[in-house]
Amino acid sequence: AGADGNQQQTNGNELAGRCSHRGTTVPASNVAELIGNTPLIRIQSLSEATGCNILGKAEFQNPGGSIKDRVALQIVQEALADGRL
């Protein structure tokens, strides 16, 4: 909702502009940079049926193909930070 409490209308192009995803033209320095920032995909049929923008998060775009990549990265980063790894 906007500042006035009303729902804000957006179209698919505006939503796509807000999505952050590493493009294939910019190489990652390491695998960890590829985790997260997965794209959002507007589900046209559900969006039209409900009158709302229904989005799916494309977690299969993570290197391991899973939302669990984020958790695994955090565990490794914490272990490195405190010397356990």
Short mmCIF file of N, CA and C in Angstrom, two decimals, residues 2-85:
data_model
loop_
_atom_site.label_atom_id
_atom_site.label_comp_id
_atom_site.label_asym_id
_atom_site.label_seq_id
_atom_site.Cartn_x
_atom_site.Cartn_y
_atom_site.Cartn_z
N GLY A 2 0.38 2.28 -0.61
CA GLY A 2 1.10 3.55 -0.66
C GLY A 2 0.97 4.31 0.64
N ALA A 3 1.54 5.49 0.70
CA ALA A 3 1.51 6.31 1.92
C ALA A 3 0.08 6.66 2.32
N ASP A 4 -0.83 6.73 1.35
CA ASP A 4 -2.21 7.08 1.66
C ASP A 4 -3.05 5.85 2.01
N GLY A 5 -2.43 4.66 2.05
CA GLY A 5 -3.13 3.44 2.41
C GLY A 5 -3.77 2.73 1.24
N ASN A 6 -3.74 3.32 0.05
CA ASN A 6 -4.32 2.68 -1.13
C ASN A 6 -3.31 1.75 -1.78
N GLN A 7 -3.82 0.68 -2.38
CA GLN A 7 -2.95 -0.23 -3.11
C GLN A 7 -2.35 0.47 -4.31
N GLN A 8 -1.11 0.26 -4.56
CA GLN A 8 -0.45 0.84 -5.72
C GLN A 8 -0.53 -0.15 -6.86
N GLN A 9 -0.86 0.33 -8.04
CA GLN A 9 -0.94 -0.52 -9.21
C GLN A 9 0.41 -0.50 -9.92
N THR A 10 0.90 -1.67 -10.31
CA THR A 10 2.12 -1.76 -11.08
C THR A 10 1.89 -2.74 -12.21
N ASN A 11 2.65 -2.58 -13.27
CA ASN A 11 2.58 -3.57 -14.33
C ASN A 11 3.82 -4.44 -14.28
N GLY A 12 3.85 -5.47 -15.09
CA GLY A 12 4.98 -6.40 -15.08
C GLY A 12 6.30 -5.74 -15.35
N ASN A 13 6.34 -4.74 -16.24
CA ASN A 13 7.59 -4.07 -16.56
C ASN A 13 8.14 -3.32 -15.36
N GLU A 14 7.27 -2.66 -14.60
CA GLU A 14 7.73 -1.95 -13.41
C GLU A 14 8.27 -2.92 -12.38
N LEU A 15 7.61 -4.08 -12.24
CA LEU A 15 8.09 -5.07 -11.28
C LEU A 15 9.45 -5.61 -11.70
N ALA A 16 9.60 -5.87 -12.98
CA ALA A 16 10.87 -6.41 -13.47
C ALA A 16 12.01 -5.45 -13.19
N GLY A 17 11.75 -4.15 -13.27
CA GLY A 17 12.79 -3.17 -13.00
C GLY A 17 13.25 -3.16 -11.57
N ARG A 18 12.42 -3.64 -10.66
CA ARG A 18 12.78 -3.68 -9.24
C ARG A 18 13.53 -4.95 -8.86
N CYS A 19 13.45 -5.97 -9.69
CA CYS A 19 14.08 -7.24 -9.38
C CYS A 19 15.58 -7.13 -9.61
N SER A 20 16.34 -7.64 -8.68
CA SER A 20 17.78 -7.60 -8.79
C SER A 20 18.28 -9.00 -9.10
N HIS A 21 19.07 -9.14 -10.13
CA HIS A 21 19.62 -10.44 -10.48
C HIS A 21 20.92 -10.23 -11.24
N ARG A 22 21.90 -11.01 -10.92
CA ARG A 22 23.20 -10.92 -11.59
C ARG A 22 23.02 -11.38 -13.03
N GLY A 23 23.28 -10.50 -13.95
CA GLY A 23 23.18 -10.85 -15.37
C GLY A 23 24.30 -11.78 -15.79
N THR A 24 24.10 -12.51 -16.83
CA THR A 24 25.11 -13.45 -17.28
C THR A 24 26.31 -12.75 -17.90
N THR A 25 26.21 -11.45 -18.19
CA THR A 25 27.33 -10.73 -18.78
C THR A 25 28.34 -10.27 -17.75
N VAL A 26 28.00 -10.31 -16.47
CA VAL A 26 28.91 -9.89 -15.41
C VAL A 26 29.35 -11.14 -14.66
N PRO A 27 30.58 -11.58 -14.84
CA PRO A 27 31.02 -12.82 -14.18
C PRO A 27 31.15 -12.64 -12.67
N ALA A 28 30.80 -13.68 -11.95
CA ALA A 28 30.93 -13.67 -10.49
C ALA A 28 32.38 -13.99 -10.12
N SER A 29 32.83 -13.41 -9.02
CA SER A 29 34.18 -13.69 -8.54
C SER A 29 34.26 -15.05 -7.87
N ASN A 30 33.13 -15.49 -7.31
CA ASN A 30 33.08 -16.79 -6.64
C ASN A 30 31.63 -17.27 -6.59
N VAL A 31 31.45 -18.50 -6.19
CA VAL A 31 30.11 -19.10 -6.16
C VAL A 31 29.20 -18.38 -5.17
N ALA A 32 29.75 -17.91 -4.07
CA ALA A 32 28.94 -17.23 -3.06
C ALA A 32 28.22 -16.02 -3.63
N GLU A 33 28.81 -15.33 -4.59
CA GLU A 33 28.16 -14.17 -5.20
C GLU A 33 26.92 -14.54 -6.01
N LEU A 34 26.82 -15.80 -6.40
CA LEU A 34 25.69 -16.24 -7.21
C LEU A 34 24.46 -16.59 -6.37
N ILE A 35 24.65 -16.70 -5.05
CA ILE A 35 23.55 -17.09 -4.17
C ILE A 35 22.76 -15.85 -3.78
N GLY A 36 21.44 -15.96 -3.89
CA GLY A 36 20.56 -14.85 -3.54
C GLY A 36 20.28 -13.97 -4.74
N ASN A 37 19.52 -12.93 -4.51
CA ASN A 37 19.12 -12.01 -5.58
C ASN A 37 18.49 -12.75 -6.75
N THR A 38 17.72 -13.78 -6.43
CA THR A 38 17.06 -14.55 -7.47
C THR A 38 15.92 -13.73 -8.07
N PRO A 39 15.66 -13.92 -9.35
CA PRO A 39 14.62 -13.12 -10.01
C PRO A 39 13.22 -13.49 -9.57
N LEU A 40 12.32 -12.52 -9.68
CA LEU A 40 10.90 -12.75 -9.46
C LEU A 40 10.24 -12.90 -10.82
N ILE A 41 9.33 -13.86 -10.90
CA ILE A 41 8.62 -14.11 -12.15
C ILE A 41 7.14 -13.88 -11.90
N ARG A 42 6.54 -12.98 -12.69
CA ARG A 42 5.11 -12.71 -12.56
C ARG A 42 4.34 -13.87 -13.16
N ILE A 43 3.40 -14.43 -12.38
CA ILE A 43 2.58 -15.54 -12.86
C ILE A 43 1.31 -14.93 -13.45
N GLN A 44 1.32 -14.82 -14.77
CA GLN A 44 0.28 -14.10 -15.52
C GLN A 44 -1.12 -14.62 -15.21
N SER A 45 -1.33 -15.93 -15.29
CA SER A 45 -2.68 -16.47 -15.13
C SER A 45 -3.25 -16.18 -13.74
N LEU A 46 -2.46 -16.36 -12.71
CA LEU A 46 -2.94 -16.09 -11.34
C LEU A 46 -3.11 -14.60 -11.09
N SER A 47 -2.22 -13.80 -11.66
CA SER A 47 -2.33 -12.35 -11.50
C SER A 47 -3.62 -11.83 -12.13
N GLU A 48 -3.93 -12.33 -13.32
CA GLU A 48 -5.16 -11.91 -13.99
C GLU A 48 -6.40 -12.43 -13.26
N ALA A 49 -6.34 -13.65 -12.75
CA ALA A 49 -7.49 -14.25 -12.06
C ALA A 49 -7.81 -13.54 -10.75
N THR A 50 -6.79 -13.04 -10.07
CA THR A 50 -6.99 -12.43 -8.75
C THR A 50 -7.02 -10.91 -8.78
N GLY A 51 -6.52 -10.32 -9.86
CA GLY A 51 -6.42 -8.87 -9.92
C GLY A 51 -5.24 -8.34 -9.12
N CYS A 52 -4.38 -9.23 -8.65
CA CYS A 52 -3.17 -8.87 -7.89
C CYS A 52 -1.96 -9.38 -8.65
N ASN A 53 -0.83 -8.77 -8.43
CA ASN A 53 0.41 -9.29 -9.01
C ASN A 53 0.88 -10.46 -8.16
N ILE A 54 0.85 -11.65 -8.74
CA ILE A 54 1.32 -12.85 -8.05
C ILE A 54 2.69 -13.18 -8.63
N LEU A 55 3.67 -13.23 -7.75
CA LEU A 55 5.05 -13.43 -8.16
C LEU A 55 5.60 -14.73 -7.59
N GLY A 56 6.42 -15.40 -8.36
CA GLY A 56 7.15 -16.57 -7.89
C GLY A 56 8.63 -16.23 -7.84
N LYS A 57 9.31 -16.67 -6.81
CA LYS A 57 10.74 -16.41 -6.68
C LYS A 57 11.49 -17.60 -7.27
N ALA A 58 12.36 -17.33 -8.21
CA ALA A 58 13.04 -18.38 -8.97
C ALA A 58 14.28 -18.89 -8.24
N GLU A 59 14.07 -19.55 -7.11
CA GLU A 59 15.19 -20.05 -6.31
C GLU A 59 16.01 -21.10 -7.04
N PHE A 60 15.44 -21.71 -8.08
CA PHE A 60 16.20 -22.68 -8.87
C PHE A 60 17.37 -22.03 -9.59
N GLN A 61 17.41 -20.68 -9.59
CA GLN A 61 18.52 -19.96 -10.20
C GLN A 61 19.76 -19.94 -9.30
N ASN A 62 19.64 -20.33 -8.03
CA ASN A 62 20.80 -20.43 -7.15
C ASN A 62 21.70 -21.56 -7.63
N PRO A 63 23.01 -21.51 -7.35
CA PRO A 63 23.94 -22.53 -7.85
C PRO A 63 23.54 -23.96 -7.49
N GLY A 64 23.01 -24.17 -6.29
CA GLY A 64 22.58 -25.51 -5.87
C GLY A 64 21.15 -25.81 -6.24
N GLY A 65 20.47 -24.83 -6.84
CA GLY A 65 19.10 -25.03 -7.29
C GLY A 65 18.08 -25.03 -6.17
N SER A 66 18.40 -24.44 -5.04
CA SER A 66 17.52 -24.53 -3.88
C SER A 66 17.58 -23.26 -3.02
N ILE A 67 16.48 -23.01 -2.31
CA ILE A 67 16.47 -21.92 -1.33
C ILE A 67 17.45 -22.21 -0.20
N LYS A 68 17.80 -23.48 -0.02
CA LYS A 68 18.72 -23.87 1.05
C LYS A 68 20.13 -23.33 0.82
N ASP A 69 20.42 -22.88 -0.39
CA ASP A 69 21.73 -22.29 -0.68
C ASP A 69 22.00 -21.10 0.23
N ARG A 70 20.98 -20.31 0.50
CA ARG A 70 21.13 -19.12 1.35
C ARG A 70 21.53 -19.52 2.77
N VAL A 71 20.86 -20.54 3.30
CA VAL A 71 21.14 -21.01 4.66
C VAL A 71 22.55 -21.60 4.72
N ALA A 72 22.90 -22.40 3.73
CA ALA A 72 24.24 -23.01 3.71
C ALA A 72 25.33 -21.94 3.65
N LEU A 73 25.12 -20.92 2.84
CA LEU A 73 26.09 -19.83 2.75
C LEU A 73 26.26 -19.15 4.11
N GLN A 74 25.17 -18.88 4.80
CA GLN A 74 25.24 -18.22 6.10
C GLN A 74 26.00 -19.09 7.11
N ILE A 75 25.74 -20.39 7.11
CA ILE A 75 26.43 -21.30 8.03
C ILE A 75 27.93 -21.28 7.76
N VAL A 76 28.33 -21.33 6.51
CA VAL A 76 29.75 -21.32 6.15
C VAL A 76 30.38 -19.98 6.53
N GLN A 77 29.70 -18.87 6.24
CA GLN A 77 30.25 -17.56 6.58
C GLN A 77 30.44 -17.40 8.08
N GLU A 78 29.49 -17.86 8.88
CA GLU A 78 29.61 -17.78 10.34
C GLU A 78 30.75 -18.65 10.85
N ALA A 79 30.89 -19.84 10.29
CA ALA A 79 31.98 -20.75 10.69
C ALA A 79 33.33 -20.16 10.34
N LEU A 80 33.44 -19.52 9.19
CA LEU A 80 34.70 -18.87 8.81
C LEU A 80 35.01 -17.69 9.74
N ALA A 81 33.97 -16.92 10.06
CA ALA A 81 34.16 -15.71 10.89
C ALA A 81 34.65 -16.06 12.30
N ASP A 82 34.15 -17.15 12.85
CA ASP A 82 34.56 -17.46 14.23
C ASP A 82 35.61 -18.56 14.32
N GLY A 83 36.21 -18.90 13.18
CA GLY A 83 37.36 -19.82 13.17
C GLY A 83 37.03 -21.29 13.24
N ARG A 84 35.78 -21.68 13.14
CA ARG A 84 35.43 -23.10 13.16
C ARG A 84 35.73 -23.78 11.84
N LEU A 85 35.94 -22.98 10.81
CA LEU A 85 36.20 -23.55 9.48
C LEU A 85 37.37 -22.82 8.85
#
